[in-house]
Short mmCIF file of C-alpha atoms in Angstrom, two decimals:
data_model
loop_
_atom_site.label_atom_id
_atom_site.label_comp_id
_atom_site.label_asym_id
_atom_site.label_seq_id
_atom_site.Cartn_x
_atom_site.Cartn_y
_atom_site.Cartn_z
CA UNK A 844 138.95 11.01 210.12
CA UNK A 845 139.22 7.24 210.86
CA UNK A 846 141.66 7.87 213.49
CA UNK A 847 139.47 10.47 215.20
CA UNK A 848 136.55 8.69 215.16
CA UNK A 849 138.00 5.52 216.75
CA UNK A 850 139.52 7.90 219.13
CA UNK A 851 135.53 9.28 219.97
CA UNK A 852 134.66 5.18 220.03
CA UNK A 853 137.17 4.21 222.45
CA UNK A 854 136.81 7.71 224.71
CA UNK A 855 132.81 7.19 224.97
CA UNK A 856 133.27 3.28 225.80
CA UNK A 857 135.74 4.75 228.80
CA UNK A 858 133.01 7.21 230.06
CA UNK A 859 129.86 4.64 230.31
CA UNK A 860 132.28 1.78 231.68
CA UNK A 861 133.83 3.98 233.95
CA UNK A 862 131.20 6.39 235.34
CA UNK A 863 127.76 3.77 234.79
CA UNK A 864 130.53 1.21 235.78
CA UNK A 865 131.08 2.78 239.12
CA UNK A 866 127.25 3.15 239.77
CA UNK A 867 126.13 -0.34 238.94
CA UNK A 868 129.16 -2.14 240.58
CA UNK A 869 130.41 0.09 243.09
CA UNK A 870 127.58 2.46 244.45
CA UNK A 871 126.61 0.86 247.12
CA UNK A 872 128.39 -1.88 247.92
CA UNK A 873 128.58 -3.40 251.01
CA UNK A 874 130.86 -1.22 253.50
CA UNK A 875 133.10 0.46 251.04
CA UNK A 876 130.03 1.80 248.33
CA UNK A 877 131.72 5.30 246.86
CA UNK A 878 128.07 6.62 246.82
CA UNK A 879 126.65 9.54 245.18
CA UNK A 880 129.94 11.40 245.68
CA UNK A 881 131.94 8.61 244.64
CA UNK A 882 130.01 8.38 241.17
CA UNK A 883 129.93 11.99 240.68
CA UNK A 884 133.84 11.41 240.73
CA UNK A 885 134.30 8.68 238.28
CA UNK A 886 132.38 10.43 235.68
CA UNK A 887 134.54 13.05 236.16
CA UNK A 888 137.51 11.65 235.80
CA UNK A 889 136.38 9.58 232.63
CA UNK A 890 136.45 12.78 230.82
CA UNK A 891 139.79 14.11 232.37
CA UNK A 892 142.05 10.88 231.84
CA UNK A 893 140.10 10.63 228.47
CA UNK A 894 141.01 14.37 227.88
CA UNK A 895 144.64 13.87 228.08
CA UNK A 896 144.65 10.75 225.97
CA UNK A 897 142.97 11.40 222.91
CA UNK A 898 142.70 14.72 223.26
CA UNK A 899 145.10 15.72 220.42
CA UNK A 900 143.70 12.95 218.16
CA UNK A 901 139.56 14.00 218.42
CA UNK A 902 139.35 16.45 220.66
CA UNK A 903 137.59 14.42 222.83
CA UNK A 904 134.04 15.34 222.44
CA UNK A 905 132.23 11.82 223.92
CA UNK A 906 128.97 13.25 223.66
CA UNK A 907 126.42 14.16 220.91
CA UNK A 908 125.40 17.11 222.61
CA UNK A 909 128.99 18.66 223.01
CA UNK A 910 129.75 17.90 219.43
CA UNK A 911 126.50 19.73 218.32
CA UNK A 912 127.47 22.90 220.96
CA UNK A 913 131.13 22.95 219.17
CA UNK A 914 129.28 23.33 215.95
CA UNK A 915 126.65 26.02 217.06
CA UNK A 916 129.55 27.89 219.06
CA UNK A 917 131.97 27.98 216.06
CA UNK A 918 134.71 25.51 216.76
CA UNK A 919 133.74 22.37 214.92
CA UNK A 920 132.85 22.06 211.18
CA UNK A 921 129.14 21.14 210.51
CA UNK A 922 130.22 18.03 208.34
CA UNK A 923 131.93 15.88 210.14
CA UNK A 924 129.12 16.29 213.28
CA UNK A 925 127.17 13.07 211.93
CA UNK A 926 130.06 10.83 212.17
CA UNK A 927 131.11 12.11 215.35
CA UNK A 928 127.97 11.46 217.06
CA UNK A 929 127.37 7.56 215.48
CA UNK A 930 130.99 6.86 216.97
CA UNK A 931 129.94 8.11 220.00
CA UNK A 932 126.72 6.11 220.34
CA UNK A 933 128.64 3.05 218.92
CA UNK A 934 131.38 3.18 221.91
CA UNK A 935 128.00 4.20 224.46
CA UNK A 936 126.61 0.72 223.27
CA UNK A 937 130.00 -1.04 223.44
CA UNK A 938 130.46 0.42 226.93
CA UNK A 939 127.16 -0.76 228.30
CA UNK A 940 127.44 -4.42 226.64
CA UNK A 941 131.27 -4.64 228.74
CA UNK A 942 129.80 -3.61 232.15
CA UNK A 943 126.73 -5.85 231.33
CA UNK A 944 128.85 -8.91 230.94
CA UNK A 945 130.78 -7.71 234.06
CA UNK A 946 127.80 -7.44 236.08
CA UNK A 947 125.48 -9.84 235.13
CA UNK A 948 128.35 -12.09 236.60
CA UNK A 949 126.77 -11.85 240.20
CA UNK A 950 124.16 -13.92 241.65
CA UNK A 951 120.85 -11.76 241.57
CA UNK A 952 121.85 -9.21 238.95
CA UNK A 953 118.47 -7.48 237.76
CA UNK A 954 118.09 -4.75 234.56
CA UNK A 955 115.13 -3.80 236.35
CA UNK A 956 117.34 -2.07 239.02
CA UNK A 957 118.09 1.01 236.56
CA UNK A 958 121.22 -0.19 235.40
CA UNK A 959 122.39 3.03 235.62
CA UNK A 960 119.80 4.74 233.37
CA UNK A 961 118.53 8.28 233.02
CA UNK A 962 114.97 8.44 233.96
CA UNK A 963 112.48 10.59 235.71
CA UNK A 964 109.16 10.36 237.25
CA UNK A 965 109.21 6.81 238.92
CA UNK A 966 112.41 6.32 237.30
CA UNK A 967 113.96 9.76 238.89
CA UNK A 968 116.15 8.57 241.93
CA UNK A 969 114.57 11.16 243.59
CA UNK A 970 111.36 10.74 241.97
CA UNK A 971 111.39 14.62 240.16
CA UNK A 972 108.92 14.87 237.56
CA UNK A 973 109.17 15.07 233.49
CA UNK A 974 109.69 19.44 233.90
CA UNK A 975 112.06 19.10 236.54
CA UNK A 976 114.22 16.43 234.53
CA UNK A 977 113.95 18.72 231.36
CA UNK A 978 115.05 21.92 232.89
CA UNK A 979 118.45 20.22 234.76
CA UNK A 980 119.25 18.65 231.98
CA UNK A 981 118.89 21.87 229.52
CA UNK A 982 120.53 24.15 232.07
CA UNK A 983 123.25 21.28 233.12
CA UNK A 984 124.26 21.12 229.54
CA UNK A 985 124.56 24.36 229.15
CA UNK A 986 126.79 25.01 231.57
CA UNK A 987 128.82 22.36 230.86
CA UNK A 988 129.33 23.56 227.35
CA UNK A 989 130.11 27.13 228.78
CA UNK A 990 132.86 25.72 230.63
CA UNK A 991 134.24 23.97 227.70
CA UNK A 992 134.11 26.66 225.51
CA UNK A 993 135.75 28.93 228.08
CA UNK A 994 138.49 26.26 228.76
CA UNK A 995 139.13 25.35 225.23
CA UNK A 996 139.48 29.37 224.44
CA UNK A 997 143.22 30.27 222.32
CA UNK A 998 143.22 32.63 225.24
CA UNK A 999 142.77 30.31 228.43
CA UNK A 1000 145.52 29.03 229.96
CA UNK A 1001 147.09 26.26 228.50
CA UNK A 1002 147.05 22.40 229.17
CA UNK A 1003 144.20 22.73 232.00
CA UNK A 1004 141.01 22.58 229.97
CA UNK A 1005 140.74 18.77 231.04
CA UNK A 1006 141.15 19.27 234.54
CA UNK A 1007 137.97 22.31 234.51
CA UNK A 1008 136.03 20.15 232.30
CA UNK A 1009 136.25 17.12 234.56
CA UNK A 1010 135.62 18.62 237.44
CA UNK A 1011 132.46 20.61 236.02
CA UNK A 1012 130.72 17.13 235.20
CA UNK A 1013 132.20 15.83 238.72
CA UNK A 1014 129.94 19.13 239.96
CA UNK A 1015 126.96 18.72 237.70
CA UNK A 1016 126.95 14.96 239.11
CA UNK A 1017 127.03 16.31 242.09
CA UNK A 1018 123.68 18.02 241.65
CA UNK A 1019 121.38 16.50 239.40
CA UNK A 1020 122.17 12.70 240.13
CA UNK A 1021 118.67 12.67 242.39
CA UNK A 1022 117.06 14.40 239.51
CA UNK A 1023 117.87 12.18 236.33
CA UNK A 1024 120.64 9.97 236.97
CA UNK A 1025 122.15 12.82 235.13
CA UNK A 1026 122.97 12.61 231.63
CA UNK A 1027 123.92 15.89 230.01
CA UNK A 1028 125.19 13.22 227.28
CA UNK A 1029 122.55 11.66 225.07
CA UNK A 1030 125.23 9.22 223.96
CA UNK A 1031 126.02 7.67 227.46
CA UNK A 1032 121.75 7.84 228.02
CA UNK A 1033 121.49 5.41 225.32
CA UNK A 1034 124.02 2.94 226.03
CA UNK A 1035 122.30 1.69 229.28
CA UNK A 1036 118.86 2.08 227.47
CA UNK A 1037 119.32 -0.31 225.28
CA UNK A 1038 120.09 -2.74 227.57
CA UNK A 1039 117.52 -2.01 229.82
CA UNK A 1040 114.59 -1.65 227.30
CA UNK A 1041 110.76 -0.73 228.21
CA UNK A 1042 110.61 2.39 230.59
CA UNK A 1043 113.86 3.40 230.03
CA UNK A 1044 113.39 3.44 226.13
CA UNK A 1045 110.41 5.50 226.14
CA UNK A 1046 112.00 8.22 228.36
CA UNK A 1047 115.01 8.38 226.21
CA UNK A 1048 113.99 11.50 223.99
CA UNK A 1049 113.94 13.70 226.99
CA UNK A 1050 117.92 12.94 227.21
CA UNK A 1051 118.70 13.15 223.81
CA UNK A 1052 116.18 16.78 223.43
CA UNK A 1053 117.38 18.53 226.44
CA UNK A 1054 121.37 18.23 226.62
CA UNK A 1055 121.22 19.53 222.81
CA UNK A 1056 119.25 21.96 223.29
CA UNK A 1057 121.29 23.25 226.22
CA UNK A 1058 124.38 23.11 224.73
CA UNK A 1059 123.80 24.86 221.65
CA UNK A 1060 122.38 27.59 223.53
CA UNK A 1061 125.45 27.55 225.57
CA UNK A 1062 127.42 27.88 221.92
CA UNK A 1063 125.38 30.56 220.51
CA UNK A 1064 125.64 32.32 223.74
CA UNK A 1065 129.56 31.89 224.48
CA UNK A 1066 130.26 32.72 220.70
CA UNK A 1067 127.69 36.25 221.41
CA UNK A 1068 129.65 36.73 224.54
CA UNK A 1069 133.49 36.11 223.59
CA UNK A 1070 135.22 39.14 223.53
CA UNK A 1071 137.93 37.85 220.95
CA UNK A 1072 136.06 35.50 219.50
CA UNK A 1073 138.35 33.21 217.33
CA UNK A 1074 137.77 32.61 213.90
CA UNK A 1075 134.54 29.70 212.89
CA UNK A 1076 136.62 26.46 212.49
CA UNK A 1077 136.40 27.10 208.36
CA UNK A 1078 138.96 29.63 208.91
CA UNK A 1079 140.67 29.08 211.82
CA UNK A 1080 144.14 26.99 212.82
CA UNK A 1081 143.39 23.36 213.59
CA UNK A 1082 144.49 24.38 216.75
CA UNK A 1083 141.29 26.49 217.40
CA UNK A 1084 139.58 23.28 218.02
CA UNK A 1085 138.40 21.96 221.17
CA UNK A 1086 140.94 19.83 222.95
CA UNK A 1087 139.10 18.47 225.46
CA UNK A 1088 135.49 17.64 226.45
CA UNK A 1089 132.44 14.88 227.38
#
């Protein structure tokens, strides 16, 4: 357990350097910024160099919500959910506190610039109200869980769960970035929170609520829908679990 758990600290520290790294430092900077497609990218390919690393040590979950969807769809025991999700917060926080040291390093750095957090209303890049932040993040999650479930089947072909999974969040980037920032990861939403504080604090429980609610829907719905579904984890081979994931 100690080994996967350091596994989920180190693979969520990778995502929130990597894909908040990429939006606070890299964005838009002058001439070469990667943009909103660039960003969509990174996050991406947190999850799909992540994937491959630890993959076989965790399963790579990185994200609260996706550990919670495992458990609701049948491929992650109930008990060890808890720790799962305070390594992944832990590594969310240690993330954040790298690319704030990083970036406070340039003359005119300001929190109050988002720092890469999840927001809506006046904190919605696109300025999309409370509903409209709720619903992309519930249906974004889901989805996102529905792919990993499918990818992650014993009957799906094998060794290219990580490149699906990555580019589904490079997709759901893709579409809900002017809506929320996007989080679909209530892990990586509190990580830049913290540092931020005030407005970004107060709208945290919509991005901790929504992703978990969409992807245990998306496990009770895949596990309904699977038309061989494998055994719940109890009973099934270790190697039933998911491999790969945010």
């Amino acid at each position: 357990m100690q080994a996967k758990l350091t596994a989920e600290f180190i693979g969520t520290l990778w995502l929130v350097l990597g894909g908040c790294g990429s939006a606070v430092l890299a964005a838009a900077f002058p001439e070469v910024g990667i943009g909103l497609l660039g960003v969509s990218l990174a996050f991406g390919l947190t999850v799909l160099t992540m994937a491959y690393a630890i993959g076989h040590i965790s399963g790579c979950h990185l994200n609260p919500a996706v550990t919670l969807g495992l458990v609701a769809g049948g491929r992650f025991p109930a008990g060890e959910a808890v720790p799962y999700i305070v390594a992944q917060v832990a590594g969310a926080v240690a993330g954040a506190a790298i690319l704030y040291l990083i970036a406070s390093g340039k003359a005119g750095f300001d929190l109050s610039a988002g720092f890469a957090s999840n927001g809506y209303g006046d904190h919605s890049p696109g300025k999309y109200g409370m509903m409209s932040g709720l619903v992309t993040e519930v249906a974004m999650t889901f989805f996102f869980l529905f792919v990993i479930l499918g990818a992650t089947h014993g009957r799906a072909p094998a060794g290219f769960a990580p490149i699906a999974i990555g580019l589904c969040l490079t997709l759901i980037h893709l579409i809900s970035i002017p809506v929320t920032n996007t989080s679909v990861n209530p892990a990586r939403s509190t990580g830049p929170a913290i540092f931020v504080g005030g407005w970004a604090l107060a709208q945290l429980w919509l991005f901790w609520i929504a992703p978990i609610a969409g992807a245990v829907l998306a496990g009770l719905v895949y596990r309904s829908l699977s038309p061989d579904r494998e055994a719940d984890i109890e009973g099934a081979p270790r190697g039933a679990e998911i491999r790969a994931a945010e």
